[in-house]
Amino acid sequence: MPARHTILCINVGSSSCKFALYSVSGRAETLIAEGAADRIGSSGGKIRIHDANGRSLAESDRELARPQVAVDALFDEFERLNLPPLDAVGHRIVHGGPHHVAPEIVTSALIDDLKALIPFAPLHMPGGIEGIEAVAARYPKLPQVTCFDTAFHRGMPERAERFPLPRELWDAGIRRYGFHGISYEYILQTLGADVPPRLIIAHLGNGASMAAVLNGHPHDTTMGFTPAGGFMMGTRPGDLDPGVIVYLLEQKHFDAKRLAELVNLKSGLLGVSGISSDVKTLLDSRSANADAAMAIQMFCYQIRKSVGALAAALGGLDMLIFTGGIGEHATAVRAEVCDGLAYLGLAIDPRRTGSNQDTISSAGSKCRVRVIPTNENLMVARHTARLVFE
């Protein structure tokens, strides 16, 4: 019988630290607990932990000045709750740059490489690195693994990766990296032998992107050099005419900090609606609020355009999968995205999509449309178990 190991999967950002704790034996994984430390760096920090059935195990207020404090606070709670001792920790890291194309065991050299990548994702990388260092400080002998959100897309053709910029910028690492790769990888594993030749996966959450998969391999994606690119998101604009940035710099006297705030925190659904980045809030408000209605309309329109573009890159479409918080739960968004895609042979069954069934396309639809919940933590656990224990 395979040995049983306890693996902590952790995703440390600048303002939250989310985790899932698994017991892994061979190919069998069992969720023990999951939760988060929220409002890092702000007042009103909170620790939340619940078991696999959603029963609360711990909820406490605690000031969390920085990510390391949040990680330590979680470990304090694990020990207080007498949760199983850890055998390994897996980290979701947003950016692997051009050279880190698969999960890796953490070494001091890898940490140095990750620090050099901070300018590629300054909002995400510092927290991830601090999470690794916090684990090492608390448990120096505990093996750690990094899983990169960009790694999945490194198999794309060069014509999809490159921007139309001079060669020296490509050589300097400026390219289309794509993100949400751990989610896409999980969806492909879930499909198994059912992966069709021409597949689009739409990961729709506060951050959102799509991946085109051709014969089981990454072919193109919507996000670019940073997670702010692609189509409109919760607080991000998606792709912008570069001239807009130049105009803001030259005529409106924006600096780099103000630009970063605009494209990461103040645009997208929030910027258009003026009230919220939350899709449910906007759907509930759109009948009475024209700006909320416009935000939802633009969001669905841009997603629909992206489906068309990726289908063109694939030469057609056999399956469209919705995943992520919005993709899994927002029936109205799925319906509006699919409205107008009949030319791709796609037809939605309103009864199926309204009841959140796995397959929401109609019986006669040539393109199958599915809703598959993603599980990035489980994917990280699998990679960690494979690298450390096999």
Coordinates of C-alpha atoms in Angstrom, one line a residue:
M1 CA 0.0 0.0 0.0
P2 CA 1.4 3.4 -0.9
A3 CA 2.7 5.6 1.9
R4 CA 0.4 8.5 3.0
H5 CA 1.7 12.1 2.9
T6 CA 0.3 15.4 4.1
I7 CA 0.8 18.2 1.5
L8 CA 0.0 21.8 2.0
C9 CA -0.9 23.7 -1.1
I10 CA -0.5 27.5 -0.7
N11 CA -1.1 30.6 -2.8
V12 CA 0.3 33.7 -1.2
G13 CA -0.6 37.1 -2.7
S14 CA -0.1 40.6 -1.5
S15 CA -3.4 40.7 0.3
S16 CA -4.4 37.1 0.9
C17 CA -3.0 33.7 1.6
K18 CA -5.2 30.8 0.4
F19 CA -4.4 27.2 1.2
A20 CA -5.6 23.6 1.0
L21 CA -4.3 20.7 3.0
Y22 CA -4.4 17.2 1.4
S23 CA -3.6 13.7 2.4
V24 CA -2.1 11.9 -0.6
S25 CA -1.5 8.2 -1.0
G26 CA -0.4 7.2 -4.4
R27 CA -3.0 8.6 -6.9
A28 CA -5.6 9.1 -4.1
E29 CA -6.0 12.6 -2.7
T30 CA -8.2 13.5 0.3
L31 CA -8.9 17.1 1.3
I32 CA -8.3 17.6 5.0
A33 CA -8.9 21.4 5.4
E34 CA -8.8 24.6 3.4
G35 CA -9.2 28.3 4.0
A36 CA -7.4 31.6 3.9
A37 CA -5.7 34.4 5.7
D38 CA -7.3 37.6 4.4
R39 CA -6.6 41.4 4.4
I40 CA -2.9 41.1 4.6
G41 CA -1.3 44.5 5.1
S42 CA -4.7 46.1 6.1
S43 CA -6.6 46.4 9.3
G44 CA -9.1 43.7 10.1
G45 CA -7.1 40.6 9.1
K46 CA -8.9 37.3 9.5
I47 CA -8.0 33.6 9.5
R48 CA -10.6 31.2 8.2
I49 CA -10.2 27.4 8.2
H50 CA -12.9 24.8 7.4
D51 CA -12.9 21.0 6.9
A52 CA -13.7 19.1 3.7
N53 CA -17.4 19.3 4.4
G54 CA -17.3 23.1 4.9
R55 CA -17.6 22.9 8.7
S56 CA -15.7 25.8 10.4
L57 CA -12.6 24.7 12.3
A58 CA -11.3 28.2 13.1
E59 CA -12.2 31.8 12.5
S60 CA -10.2 34.5 14.2
D61 CA -9.3 38.2 13.8
R62 CA -5.6 38.8 13.7
E63 CA -3.5 41.7 12.3
L64 CA -1.5 40.3 9.3
A65 CA 1.1 42.9 8.5
R66 CA 2.7 41.0 5.7
P67 CA 2.6 37.6 3.9
Q68 CA 5.1 36.0 6.3
V69 CA 3.0 36.9 9.3
A70 CA 0.0 35.4 7.5
V71 CA 1.8 32.1 6.8
D72 CA 3.0 31.9 10.4
A73 CA -0.5 32.6 11.6
L74 CA -1.9 29.7 9.6
F75 CA 0.8 27.3 10.9
D76 CA -0.1 28.4 14.5
E77 CA -3.7 27.4 13.8
F78 CA -2.7 24.1 12.2
E79 CA -0.8 23.2 15.4
R80 CA -3.6 24.4 17.6
L81 CA -6.1 22.3 15.7
N82 CA -3.7 19.3 15.8
L83 CA -3.9 18.9 12.1
P84 CA -1.5 16.2 10.6
P85 CA 2.2 17.3 10.4
L86 CA 3.3 18.4 7.0
D87 CA 5.4 16.3 4.7
A88 CA 5.7 18.8 1.8
V89 CA 4.5 22.2 0.7
G90 CA 3.5 23.1 -2.9
H91 CA 3.2 26.8 -4.0
R92 CA 1.3 28.3 -6.9
I93 CA 3.6 30.9 -8.4
V94 CA 2.2 33.3 -10.9
H95 CA 5.2 33.8 -13.1
G96 CA 8.0 31.4 -14.2
G97 CA 9.5 33.6 -16.9
P98 CA 10.8 32.1 -20.1
H99 CA 12.9 29.4 -18.5
H100 CA 10.8 27.8 -15.8
V101 CA 8.5 25.5 -17.8
A102 CA 7.6 22.8 -15.3
P103 CA 7.1 22.4 -11.5
E104 CA 10.4 22.5 -9.6
I105 CA 11.7 21.7 -6.1
V106 CA 12.7 24.8 -4.3
T107 CA 16.4 25.6 -4.1
S108 CA 18.2 28.8 -3.2
A109 CA 19.1 29.2 -6.9
L110 CA 15.4 29.0 -7.8
I111 CA 14.5 31.6 -5.2
D112 CA 17.1 34.0 -6.7
D113 CA 15.6 33.4 -10.2
L114 CA 12.1 34.2 -8.8
K115 CA 13.3 37.4 -7.3
A116 CA 14.7 38.4 -10.7
L117 CA 11.2 37.9 -12.1
I118 CA 9.5 40.3 -9.7
P119 CA 9.4 43.1 -12.4
F120 CA 7.4 40.7 -14.6
A121 CA 4.7 40.5 -12.0
P122 CA 5.3 43.0 -9.2
L123 CA 1.9 42.6 -7.7
H124 CA 2.1 38.8 -7.4
M125 CA 5.7 37.6 -7.1
P126 CA 6.8 39.2 -3.8
G127 CA 4.0 37.5 -1.9
G128 CA 4.7 34.1 -3.5
I129 CA 8.4 34.4 -2.7
E130 CA 7.8 35.5 0.9
G131 CA 5.5 32.5 1.3
I132 CA 8.3 30.2 0.3
E133 CA 10.7 31.9 2.7
A134 CA 8.2 31.8 5.5
V135 CA 7.8 28.1 5.2
A136 CA 11.6 27.6 5.1
A137 CA 12.1 29.7 8.2
R138 CA 9.5 27.8 10.1
Y139 CA 10.3 24.3 8.8
P140 CA 13.8 24.4 7.3
K141 CA 13.9 20.7 6.3
L142 CA 10.4 20.6 4.7
P143 CA 10.6 20.0 1.0
Q144 CA 8.8 22.7 -1.1
V145 CA 7.7 22.7 -4.8
T146 CA 6.8 25.6 -7.0
C147 CA 4.1 25.3 -9.7
F148 CA 4.1 28.1 -12.3
D149 CA 0.9 29.5 -13.8
T150 CA 2.8 30.4 -17.0
A151 CA 4.4 27.0 -17.5
F152 CA 1.4 25.4 -19.4
H153 CA 1.6 28.0 -22.2
R154 CA 5.3 27.5 -22.9
G155 CA 4.3 24.8 -25.5
M156 CA 2.6 27.4 -27.7
P157 CA 3.9 28.1 -31.2
E158 CA 6.3 31.0 -31.4
R159 CA 3.9 32.9 -33.6
A160 CA 1.4 32.9 -30.7
E161 CA 4.0 33.8 -28.0
R162 CA 5.7 36.7 -29.8
F163 CA 4.6 40.3 -29.8
P164 CA 5.3 42.3 -33.0
L165 CA 8.3 44.0 -31.4
P166 CA 12.0 44.0 -32.2
R167 CA 14.0 40.8 -31.7
E168 CA 16.0 42.2 -28.8
L169 CA 12.8 42.6 -26.7
W170 CA 11.8 38.9 -27.4
D171 CA 15.3 37.9 -26.3
A172 CA 14.8 40.0 -23.1
G173 CA 11.8 37.9 -22.2
I174 CA 9.0 40.2 -23.4
R175 CA 6.4 37.8 -24.8
R176 CA 2.9 36.4 -24.3
Y177 CA 3.2 34.3 -21.2
G178 CA -0.4 33.5 -20.5
F179 CA -1.7 32.6 -17.0
H180 CA -4.1 30.3 -15.2
G181 CA -2.0 27.4 -16.6
I182 CA -2.5 25.3 -13.5
S183 CA -6.3 25.5 -14.0
Y184 CA -6.0 24.6 -17.6
E185 CA -3.8 21.6 -16.8
Y186 CA -6.3 20.4 -14.2
I187 CA -9.2 20.6 -16.8
L188 CA -7.2 18.6 -19.3
Q189 CA -6.4 15.9 -16.7
T190 CA -10.1 15.8 -15.8
L191 CA -11.1 15.3 -19.4
G192 CA -8.6 12.5 -19.8
A193 CA -9.2 10.6 -23.0
D194 CA -12.2 13.0 -23.8
V195 CA -9.9 15.8 -24.9
P196 CA -11.2 16.9 -28.3
P197 CA -9.0 18.0 -31.2
R198 CA -10.1 21.7 -31.0
L199 CA -10.8 22.9 -27.4
I200 CA -11.3 26.3 -25.8
I201 CA -11.2 26.6 -22.0
A202 CA -12.6 29.8 -20.5
H203 CA -11.3 30.4 -17.0
L204 CA -13.7 33.2 -15.8
G205 CA -13.1 34.7 -12.4
N206 CA -12.0 38.1 -11.1
G207 CA -9.0 37.4 -13.3
A208 CA -10.1 35.8 -16.5
S209 CA -8.5 34.3 -19.6
M210 CA -8.9 31.6 -22.2
A211 CA -6.7 28.9 -23.7
A212 CA -6.9 27.3 -27.1
V213 CA -5.8 23.7 -27.0
L214 CA -5.1 21.8 -30.3
N215 CA -4.8 18.1 -30.1
G216 CA -4.1 18.2 -26.4
H217 CA -1.4 20.9 -26.6
P218 CA -1.5 24.7 -25.8
H219 CA -2.0 26.6 -29.0
D220 CA -2.8 30.2 -28.0
T221 CA -4.1 32.2 -25.0
T222 CA -5.7 35.6 -24.3
M223 CA -3.5 36.9 -21.5
G224 CA -0.2 38.3 -22.5
F225 CA 3.0 39.6 -20.7
T226 CA 1.0 40.3 -17.6
P227 CA -2.4 39.2 -16.1
A228 CA -3.8 42.6 -17.1
G229 CA -4.0 41.6 -20.8
G230 CA -6.6 39.8 -22.8
F231 CA -10.3 40.6 -22.4
M232 CA -12.0 42.7 -19.7
M233 CA -11.9 41.4 -16.1
G234 CA -13.1 42.4 -12.7
T235 CA -10.7 45.3 -12.2
R236 CA -8.4 44.9 -15.3
P237 CA -9.1 46.4 -18.7
G238 CA -7.7 43.6 -20.8
D239 CA -5.8 44.6 -24.0
L240 CA -5.5 48.4 -24.5
D241 CA -4.3 50.4 -27.5
P242 CA -0.7 51.2 -26.6
G243 CA -1.4 54.7 -27.6
V244 CA -3.8 55.1 -24.6
I245 CA -0.8 54.4 -22.3
V246 CA 1.4 56.9 -24.2
Y247 CA -1.4 59.5 -24.0
L248 CA -1.9 59.0 -20.3
L249 CA 1.8 59.4 -19.7
E250 CA 2.3 62.5 -21.9
Q251 CA -1.0 64.4 -21.6
K252 CA -2.5 63.3 -18.3
H253 CA 0.8 63.1 -16.4
F254 CA 0.3 59.6 -15.1
D255 CA 3.4 57.9 -13.6
A256 CA 4.2 54.2 -13.4
K257 CA 2.4 53.8 -10.1
R258 CA -0.8 55.5 -11.2
L259 CA -0.8 53.4 -14.4
A260 CA -0.3 50.2 -12.5
E261 CA -3.3 51.1 -10.2
L262 CA -5.4 51.9 -13.3
V263 CA -4.8 48.7 -15.2
N264 CA -4.8 46.4 -12.2
L265 CA -7.3 47.8 -9.7
K266 CA -9.6 50.5 -11.2
S267 CA -10.6 49.2 -14.6
G268 CA -12.7 46.4 -16.0
L269 CA -16.1 45.7 -14.6
L270 CA -15.4 48.0 -11.7
G271 CA -14.2 50.9 -13.9
V272 CA -17.2 50.6 -16.3
S273 CA -19.9 50.1 -13.7
G274 CA -18.5 52.5 -11.1
I275 CA -20.0 50.3 -8.4
S276 CA -18.4 46.8 -8.2
S277 CA -16.1 44.2 -9.8
D278 CA -18.4 41.4 -8.7
V279 CA -20.4 39.8 -11.5
K280 CA -23.3 38.7 -9.2
T281 CA -23.7 42.3 -7.9
L282 CA -23.7 43.7 -11.4
L283 CA -26.2 41.1 -12.7
D284 CA -28.5 41.9 -9.8
S285 CA -28.2 45.7 -10.4
R286 CA -28.3 45.9 -14.2
S287 CA -32.0 46.2 -14.6
A288 CA -31.9 49.5 -12.6
N289 CA -28.4 50.6 -13.3
A290 CA -27.3 51.4 -16.9
D291 CA -23.6 51.4 -16.1
A292 CA -23.9 47.9 -14.5
A293 CA -25.8 46.7 -17.5
M294 CA -23.1 48.1 -19.8
A295 CA -20.3 46.4 -17.8
I296 CA -21.9 43.0 -18.1
Q297 CA -22.7 43.6 -21.8
M298 CA -19.1 44.5 -22.5
F299 CA -17.7 41.6 -20.5
C300 CA -19.8 39.0 -22.4
Y301 CA -19.2 40.7 -25.7
Q302 CA -15.4 40.6 -25.3
I303 CA -15.5 37.0 -24.1
R304 CA -17.6 36.0 -27.1
K305 CA -15.1 37.8 -29.5
S306 CA -12.2 35.9 -27.9
V307 CA -14.0 32.6 -28.4
G308 CA -14.3 33.5 -32.1
A309 CA -10.6 34.5 -32.4
L310 CA -9.4 31.4 -30.7
A311 CA -11.7 29.2 -32.8
A312 CA -10.2 30.8 -35.9
A313 CA -6.7 30.0 -34.6
L314 CA -7.8 26.3 -34.0
G315 CA -9.6 26.1 -37.4
G316 CA -12.9 25.4 -35.7
L317 CA -14.3 24.3 -32.3
D318 CA -15.3 20.9 -30.9
M319 CA -15.7 21.8 -27.3
L320 CA -16.0 25.0 -25.1
I321 CA -15.5 24.6 -21.4
F322 CA -16.4 27.2 -18.7
T323 CA -14.6 27.1 -15.4
G324 CA -13.6 29.5 -12.6
G325 CA -16.0 31.2 -10.2
I326 CA -17.9 33.1 -12.9
G327 CA -17.7 30.3 -15.5
E328 CA -19.0 27.7 -13.0
H329 CA -21.8 29.8 -11.4
A330 CA -23.0 32.7 -13.6
T331 CA -25.7 31.2 -15.8
A332 CA -26.6 34.5 -17.4
V333 CA -23.0 35.2 -18.4
R334 CA -22.6 31.7 -20.0
A335 CA -25.9 32.3 -21.9
E336 CA -24.9 35.7 -23.1
V337 CA -21.4 34.6 -24.2
C338 CA -22.9 31.7 -26.2
D339 CA -25.6 33.8 -27.8
G340 CA -24.3 34.5 -31.3
L341 CA -21.9 31.6 -31.5
A342 CA -24.3 29.4 -33.6
Y343 CA -21.9 29.8 -36.6
L344 CA -19.5 27.6 -34.7
G345 CA -22.2 24.9 -34.4
L346 CA -22.9 25.8 -30.8
A347 CA -26.3 25.7 -29.2
I348 CA -27.1 26.0 -25.5
D349 CA -29.9 24.1 -23.7
P350 CA -31.5 26.7 -21.3
R351 CA -32.7 24.0 -19.0
R352 CA -29.3 22.4 -18.7
T353 CA -27.3 25.6 -18.2
G354 CA -30.0 26.9 -15.7
S355 CA -29.5 23.8 -13.5
N356 CA -25.6 23.9 -13.8
Q357 CA -25.3 20.5 -15.5
D358 CA -21.9 19.3 -16.7
T359 CA -23.0 19.5 -20.4
I360 CA -25.0 22.6 -21.1
S361 CA -25.2 22.3 -24.9
S362 CA -28.3 21.0 -26.6
A363 CA -28.5 17.5 -28.0
G364 CA -28.1 18.7 -31.5
S365 CA -25.1 21.1 -30.9
K366 CA -22.1 20.2 -33.1
C367 CA -19.9 21.9 -30.5
R368 CA -20.2 20.5 -27.0
V369 CA -20.3 23.1 -24.2
R370 CA -19.4 21.9 -20.6
V371 CA -19.1 23.4 -17.2
I372 CA -16.2 21.8 -15.2
P373 CA -15.1 23.1 -11.8
T374 CA -11.4 23.8 -11.6
N375 CA -9.2 22.8 -8.7
E376 CA -5.8 24.4 -8.8
N377 CA -4.9 23.4 -5.3
L378 CA -5.3 19.7 -6.2
M379 CA -3.2 20.1 -9.2
V380 CA -0.4 21.6 -7.1
A381 CA -0.8 18.7 -4.6
R382 CA -0.3 16.2 -7.5
H383 CA 2.8 17.9 -8.8
T384 CA 4.2 18.2 -5.3
A385 CA 3.6 14.5 -4.5
R386 CA 5.1 13.4 -7.8
L387 CA 8.3 15.5 -7.4
V388 CA 8.9 14.8 -3.7
F389 CA 7.6 11.3 -3.1
E390 CA 7.9 9.3 -6.4

